[in-house]
Amino acid sequence: MGGEKITENTTTTTPAKDAPALVKKIGRTTYIVRVHFSKTSRETMSDKIKRMLKNEIQQM
């Protein structure tokens, strides 16, 4: 457990090379977050944000 680094890969598909990515470096670790959207979703991004905000307000 001393200097071990545990890595878990939960990716099921390979992201497209042109997919948007957010890169954040914290200390010596670089995090790369790729964005993807479901092609079968019926909810718009605006609807999703509104739903998430409503849920957050209800928890207060």
Short mmCIF file of C-alpha atoms in Angstrom, two decimals:
data_model
loop_
_atom_site.label_atom_id
_atom_site.label_comp_id
_atom_site.label_asym_id
_atom_site.label_seq_id
_atom_site.Cartn_x
_atom_site.Cartn_y
_atom_site.Cartn_z
CA MET A 1 0.00 0.00 0.00
CA GLY A 2 2.96 2.33 0.36
CA GLY A 3 3.61 3.73 -3.11
CA GLU A 4 1.14 1.61 -5.05
CA LYS A 5 -1.11 3.29 -7.56
CA ILE A 6 -4.44 1.61 -8.26
CA THR A 7 -6.03 2.37 -11.60
CA GLU A 8 -9.54 1.31 -12.57
CA ASN A 9 -10.61 1.41 -16.19
CA THR A 10 -14.38 1.59 -16.57
CA THR A 11 -14.43 2.68 -20.23
CA THR A 12 -16.56 0.38 -22.36
CA THR A 13 -16.05 2.06 -25.73
CA THR A 14 -13.23 4.02 -27.28
CA PRO A 15 -14.07 7.74 -27.46
CA ALA A 16 -13.79 9.51 -30.80
CA LYS A 17 -10.52 11.34 -31.30
CA ASP A 18 -12.35 14.59 -31.97
CA ALA A 19 -14.56 14.26 -28.86
CA PRO A 20 -14.42 17.30 -26.56
CA ALA A 21 -12.21 16.85 -23.54
CA LEU A 22 -11.53 18.72 -20.32
CA VAL A 23 -7.96 18.43 -19.09
CA LYS A 24 -7.21 19.29 -15.46
CA LYS A 25 -3.89 18.82 -13.73
CA ILE A 26 -3.93 18.49 -9.94
CA GLY A 27 -0.49 18.01 -8.47
CA ARG A 28 1.27 15.37 -10.53
CA THR A 29 -1.97 13.78 -11.76
CA THR A 30 -3.58 14.83 -15.05
CA TYR A 31 -7.29 14.12 -15.45
CA ILE A 32 -8.78 13.92 -18.95
CA VAL A 33 -12.58 13.93 -19.07
CA ARG A 34 -14.24 13.27 -22.40
CA VAL A 35 -17.80 14.34 -23.08
CA HIS A 36 -20.31 12.12 -24.84
CA PHE A 37 -24.05 12.26 -25.40
CA SER A 38 -26.57 9.51 -25.91
CA LYS A 39 -28.02 9.39 -29.40
CA THR A 40 -31.25 7.89 -28.03
CA SER A 41 -31.85 10.46 -25.31
CA ARG A 42 -35.15 12.34 -25.34
CA GLU A 43 -33.99 14.99 -22.88
CA THR A 44 -32.25 18.16 -24.11
CA MET A 45 -29.19 19.52 -22.32
CA SER A 46 -31.30 22.43 -21.07
CA ASP A 47 -33.91 20.00 -19.69
CA LYS A 48 -31.21 17.98 -17.96
CA ILE A 49 -29.65 21.05 -16.30
CA LYS A 50 -33.08 22.25 -15.12
CA ARG A 51 -33.85 18.79 -13.70
CA MET A 52 -30.50 18.64 -11.90
CA LEU A 53 -31.00 22.12 -10.41
CA LYS A 54 -34.52 21.25 -9.21
CA ASN A 55 -33.19 18.07 -7.57
CA GLU A 56 -30.39 20.03 -5.92
CA ILE A 57 -32.81 22.65 -4.56
CA GLN A 58 -35.11 19.94 -3.16
CA GLN A 59 -32.20 18.49 -1.17
CA MET A 60 -31.56 21.82 0.60
#
